[in-house]
CSV table of C-alpha atoms and ligand atoms in Angstrom, one decimal:
chain,number,residue,atom,x,y,z
C,1,MET,CA,-21.6,17.7,13.8
C,2,ALA,CA,-18.7,16.9,11.4
C,3,LYS,CA,-19.4,14.2,8.8
C,4,LEU,CA,-17.6,11.1,7.9
C,5,ILE,CA,-17.7,10.8,4.1
C,6,VAL,CA,-16.7,7.6,2.3
C,7,LEU,CA,-15.7,7.9,-1.4
C,8,SER,CA,-15.4,4.6,-3.3
C,9,GLY,CA,-15.3,3.4,-6.9
C,10,PRO,CA,-13.4,1.1,-9.2
C,11,SER,CA,-9.7,1.6,-9.8
C,12,GLY,CA,-9.2,3.9,-12.8
C,13,VAL,CA,-12.4,5.8,-12.3
C,14,GLY,CA,-10.6,9.0,-11.4
C,15,LYS,CA,-11.2,9.3,-7.6
C,16,ASP,CA,-7.8,10.9,-7.0
C,17,THR,CA,-8.3,13.7,-9.4
C,18,LEU,CA,-11.8,14.3,-8.2
C,19,LEU,CA,-10.7,14.3,-4.6
C,20,GLN,CA,-7.9,16.7,-5.2
C,21,LEU,CA,-10.2,19.2,-6.8
C,22,LEU,CA,-12.8,18.8,-4.2
C,23,LEU,CA,-10.3,19.5,-1.4
C,24,GLN,CA,-9.3,22.7,-3.1
C,25,ARG,CA,-12.9,23.8,-3.5
C,26,VAL,CA,-14.6,22.9,-0.3
C,27,PRO,CA,-13.3,24.4,3.0
C,28,GLY,CA,-13.5,22.4,6.2
C,29,VAL,CA,-12.9,18.9,4.7
C,30,VAL,CA,-9.8,16.7,4.7
C,31,LYS,CA,-8.8,13.4,3.4
C,32,CYS,CA,-7.9,11.0,6.2
C,33,LEU,CA,-4.5,9.3,6.0
C,34,THR,CA,-4.9,5.5,6.0
C,35,ALA,CA,-2.6,2.6,6.6
C,36,THR,CA,-1.5,-0.2,4.3
C,37,THR,CA,0.9,-3.2,4.2
C,38,ARG,CA,1.6,-2.9,0.4
C,39,ALA,CA,5.0,-1.6,-0.6
C,40,PRO,CA,5.3,2.2,-1.3
C,41,ARG,CA,5.3,3.0,-5.1
C,42,GLU,CA,7.9,5.3,-6.5
C,43,GLY,CA,7.5,8.8,-5.0
C,44,GLU,CA,5.1,7.7,-2.2
C,45,ARG,CA,6.0,8.8,1.3
C,46,HIS,CA,5.2,7.3,4.7
C,47,GLY,CA,2.9,9.6,6.6
C,48,VAL,CA,1.9,11.5,3.5
C,49,ASP,CA,0.4,8.9,1.0
C,50,TYR,CA,-0.1,6.2,3.6
C,51,LEU,CA,1.2,4.9,6.9
C,52,PHE,CA,3.2,2.0,5.5
C,53,LEU,CA,3.1,-0.7,8.2
C,54,PRO,CA,4.7,-4.1,8.3
C,55,GLU,CA,2.1,-7.0,8.3
C,56,GLU,CA,2.7,-7.9,11.9
C,57,GLU,CA,2.2,-4.4,13.1
C,58,PHE,CA,-1.0,-4.1,11.1
C,59,GLU,CA,-2.3,-7.3,12.6
C,60,ARG,CA,-1.4,-6.0,16.1
C,61,TRP,CA,-3.5,-2.9,15.4
C,62,ILE,CA,-6.4,-5.1,14.3
C,63,ALA,CA,-6.1,-7.1,17.5
C,64,GLU,CA,-6.1,-3.8,19.5
C,65,ASP,CA,-9.2,-2.5,17.6
C,66,LYS,CA,-7.3,0.5,16.3
C,67,PHE,CA,-9.0,0.5,12.9
C,68,LEU,CA,-12.4,2.1,12.2
C,69,GLU,CA,-12.5,-0.3,9.2
C,70,TYR,CA,-10.0,-2.5,7.4
C,71,ALA,CA,-9.9,-4.8,4.4
C,72,ARG,CA,-7.7,-7.2,2.5
C,73,TYR,CA,-7.3,-6.0,-1.1
C,74,ASN,CA,-4.9,-7.0,-3.7
C,75,GLN,CA,-2.9,-9.2,-1.3
C,76,ALA,CA,-2.4,-6.4,1.2
C,77,TYR,CA,-4.2,-4.9,4.2
C,78,TYR,CA,-5.7,-1.4,4.1
C,79,GLY,CA,-7.3,0.3,7.1
C,80,THR,CA,-8.4,3.6,8.6
C,81,PRO,CA,-6.7,4.3,11.9
C,82,ARG,CA,-9.6,5.2,14.2
C,83,HIS,CA,-7.7,7.9,16.1
C,84,LEU,CA,-6.8,9.8,12.9
C,85,ALA,CA,-10.4,10.1,11.7
C,86,GLU,CA,-11.7,10.9,15.2
C,87,GLU,CA,-9.2,13.7,15.8
C,88,TRP,CA,-10.4,15.5,12.7
C,89,LEU,CA,-14.1,15.0,13.5
C,90,ALA,CA,-13.5,16.2,17.1
C,91,LYS,CA,-12.2,19.5,15.6
C,92,GLY,CA,-15.4,19.9,13.5
C,93,VAL,CA,-13.7,19.0,10.2
C,94,ASP,CA,-15.5,16.7,7.7
C,95,VAL,CA,-13.3,13.6,6.9
C,96,ILE,CA,-13.2,11.9,3.6
C,97,LEU,CA,-12.2,8.2,3.5
C,98,LYS,CA,-11.1,7.2,0.0
C,99,ILE,CA,-11.5,3.5,0.5
C,100,GLU,CA,-12.6,0.4,-1.3
C,101,VAL,CA,-16.1,-1.1,-0.9
C,102,GLN,CA,-15.5,-3.8,1.8
C,103,GLY,CA,-14.3,-1.0,4.0
C,104,GLY,CA,-17.1,1.3,2.9
C,105,LEU,CA,-19.7,-1.3,4.0
C,106,GLN,CA,-18.0,-1.6,7.4
C,107,VAL,CA,-18.3,2.1,7.9
C,108,ARG,CA,-22.0,1.8,6.9
C,109,ARG,CA,-22.6,-0.6,9.8
C,110,ARG,CA,-20.4,1.1,12.4
C,111,VAL,CA,-21.2,4.8,11.7
C,112,PRO,CA,-24.8,4.9,10.7
C,113,ASP,CA,-24.8,8.7,9.8
C,114,ALA,CA,-21.7,8.4,7.6
C,115,VAL,CA,-22.3,9.6,4.0
C,116,LEU,CA,-21.3,7.0,1.4
C,117,ILE,CA,-20.6,8.2,-2.2
C,118,PHE,CA,-19.9,5.9,-5.0
C,119,VAL,CA,-18.1,7.1,-8.1
C,120,GLN,CA,-18.8,5.1,-11.3
C,121,PRO,CA,-17.3,5.4,-14.8
C,122,PRO,CA,-19.6,6.4,-17.7
C,123,SER,CA,-19.3,2.8,-19.0
C,124,MET,CA,-17.1,-0.3,-18.6
C,125,GLU,CA,-15.7,0.5,-22.0
C,126,ALA,CA,-14.7,4.0,-20.8
C,127,LEU,CA,-13.0,2.5,-17.8
C,128,ARG,CA,-11.1,0.1,-20.1
C,129,GLN,CA,-10.0,3.0,-22.2
C,130,ARG,CA,-8.8,4.9,-19.1
C,131,LEU,CA,-6.8,2.0,-17.7
C,132,MET,CA,-5.2,1.5,-21.2
C,133,ALA,CA,-4.3,5.2,-21.4
C,134,ARG,CA,-2.7,5.1,-18.0
C,135,GLY,CA,-0.3,2.6,-19.4
C,136,THR,CA,0.7,1.0,-16.1
C,137,ASP,CA,-1.0,-2.4,-16.6
C,138,THR,CA,-0.7,-5.3,-19.0
C,139,PRO,CA,-3.9,-6.3,-21.0
C,140,GLU,CA,-4.3,-9.2,-18.6
C,141,GLN,CA,-4.1,-6.9,-15.6
C,142,ILE,CA,-6.6,-4.6,-17.2
C,143,GLU,CA,-9.1,-7.4,-17.7
C,144,HIS,CA,-8.5,-8.5,-14.1
C,145,ARG,CA,-9.2,-4.9,-12.9
C,146,LEU,CA,-12.4,-4.7,-15.0
C,147,ARG,CA,-13.6,-8.0,-13.4
C,148,ILE,CA,-12.9,-6.5,-9.9
C,149,ALA,CA,-14.6,-3.3,-11.0
C,150,GLU,CA,-17.8,-5.2,-12.0
C,151,GLN,CA,-17.9,-6.9,-8.5
C,152,GLU,CA,-17.3,-3.5,-6.8
C,153,MET,CA,-20.2,-1.9,-8.7
C,154,GLN,CA,-22.5,-4.4,-6.9
C,155,ALA,CA,-21.8,-2.6,-3.6
C,156,MET,CA,-23.2,0.6,-5.0
C,157,ARG,CA,-26.7,-0.2,-3.7
C,158,TYR,CA,-25.5,0.2,-0.1
C,159,TYR,CA,-24.2,3.7,-0.8
C,160,ASP,CA,-26.2,7.0,-0.5
C,161,TYR,CA,-25.1,8.8,-3.6
C,162,LEU,CA,-23.9,7.9,-7.1
C,163,VAL,CA,-21.6,10.2,-9.1
C,164,THR,CA,-20.8,9.4,-12.7
C,165,ASN,CA,-17.3,10.7,-13.6
C,166,ASP,CA,-18.0,11.5,-17.2
C,167,ASP,CA,-17.3,15.3,-17.2
C,168,LEU,CA,-14.7,16.0,-14.4
C,169,GLU,CA,-16.0,19.5,-13.6
C,170,GLN,CA,-19.6,18.3,-13.4
C,171,ALA,CA,-18.6,15.4,-11.1
C,172,VAL,CA,-16.7,17.7,-8.8
C,173,ASP,CA,-19.6,20.1,-8.7
C,174,LEU,CA,-21.9,17.3,-7.8
C,175,LEU,CA,-19.6,16.1,-5.0
C,176,ARG,CA,-19.4,19.6,-3.6
C,177,ALA,CA,-23.2,19.9,-3.7
C,178,ILE,CA,-23.6,16.6,-1.8
C,179,ILE,CA,-21.3,17.7,1.0
C,180,LEU,CA,-23.0,21.1,1.3
C,181,ALA,CA,-26.4,19.5,1.3
C,182,GLU,CA,-25.3,17.0,4.0
C,183,ARG,CA,-24.1,19.9,6.1
C,184,ALA,CA,-27.5,21.5,5.8
C,185,ARG,CA,-29.3,18.3,6.9
C,186,ILE,CA,-31.5,18.6,10.0
C,187,VAL,CA,-30.7,15.8,12.4
C,188,LYS,CA,-33.8,14.0,13.6
C,189,GLU,CA,-33.9,12.6,17.2
Y,201,5GP,P1,-3.8,1.6,-3.9
Y,201,5GP,O1,-3.0,0.4,-3.5
Y,201,5GP,O2,-4.0,1.7,-5.3
Y,201,5GP,O3,-3.2,2.9,-3.2
Y,201,5GP,O4,-5.2,1.4,-3.2
Y,201,5GP,C1,-6.0,0.3,-3.5
Y,201,5GP,C2,-7.4,0.5,-3.0
Y,201,5GP,O5,-7.4,0.5,-1.5
Y,201,5GP,C3,-8.1,1.8,-3.4
Y,201,5GP,O6,-9.4,1.6,-3.8
Y,201,5GP,C4,-8.0,2.7,-2.2
Y,201,5GP,O7,-9.1,3.6,-2.2
Y,201,5GP,C5,-8.2,1.6,-1.1
Y,201,5GP,N1,-7.8,2.1,0.2
Y,201,5GP,C6,-6.9,3.0,0.6
Y,201,5GP,N2,-6.8,3.1,1.9
Y,201,5GP,C7,-7.8,2.3,2.4
Y,201,5GP,C8,-8.3,2.0,3.8
Y,201,5GP,O8,-7.8,2.5,4.8
Y,201,5GP,N3,-9.3,1.1,3.9
Y,201,5GP,C9,-9.8,0.5,2.8
Y,201,5GP,N4,-10.8,-0.4,3.0
Y,201,5GP,N5,-9.4,0.7,1.5
Y,201,5GP,C10,-8.4,1.6,1.4
């Protein structure tokens, strides 16, 4: 049985880099395309980075129960179109959802055998340094992100695995090991 895998963690923790390396190193796993109502950032493409939907359309999809999970985050909607995840799973491919924690907790309730992985920074100070080095936010925005990160870390207790992204190679190795171990799990009746 193919697995649904949720990957969450605070903004700036390095989920994108981890995921990119993981996808190169583990065959039979894909990242599911998700939908959002936020505006595309420079270089982002519809159907590649996200399905960029107008708010009315997103709300229509909610009403039609087209999302496996969805959440409101940073004044926009984000959601996983059910059919996209299910098509991969039906083909026997493991699906990674890189989503924030409200969505992760919905998956926990709806898909009991999903595997939830939380990525944490080595420390809050390390996260602050990374957000500063990224250079995309003002000091106020960084403080705001750190406060959100502290709240998000509370959701960790509902996740199955915790990966600390201190050393990138070690973190990728651990993610890979988790996926391989989950594939070897004997399913009890
Ligand atoms: P960004 O706007 O930076 O691309 O994403 C903001 C947050 O939304 C990130 O934590 C990202 O992982 C999360 N996200 C992306 N797609 C989805 C989704 O379909 N559902 C949920 N719940 N969160 C998502």
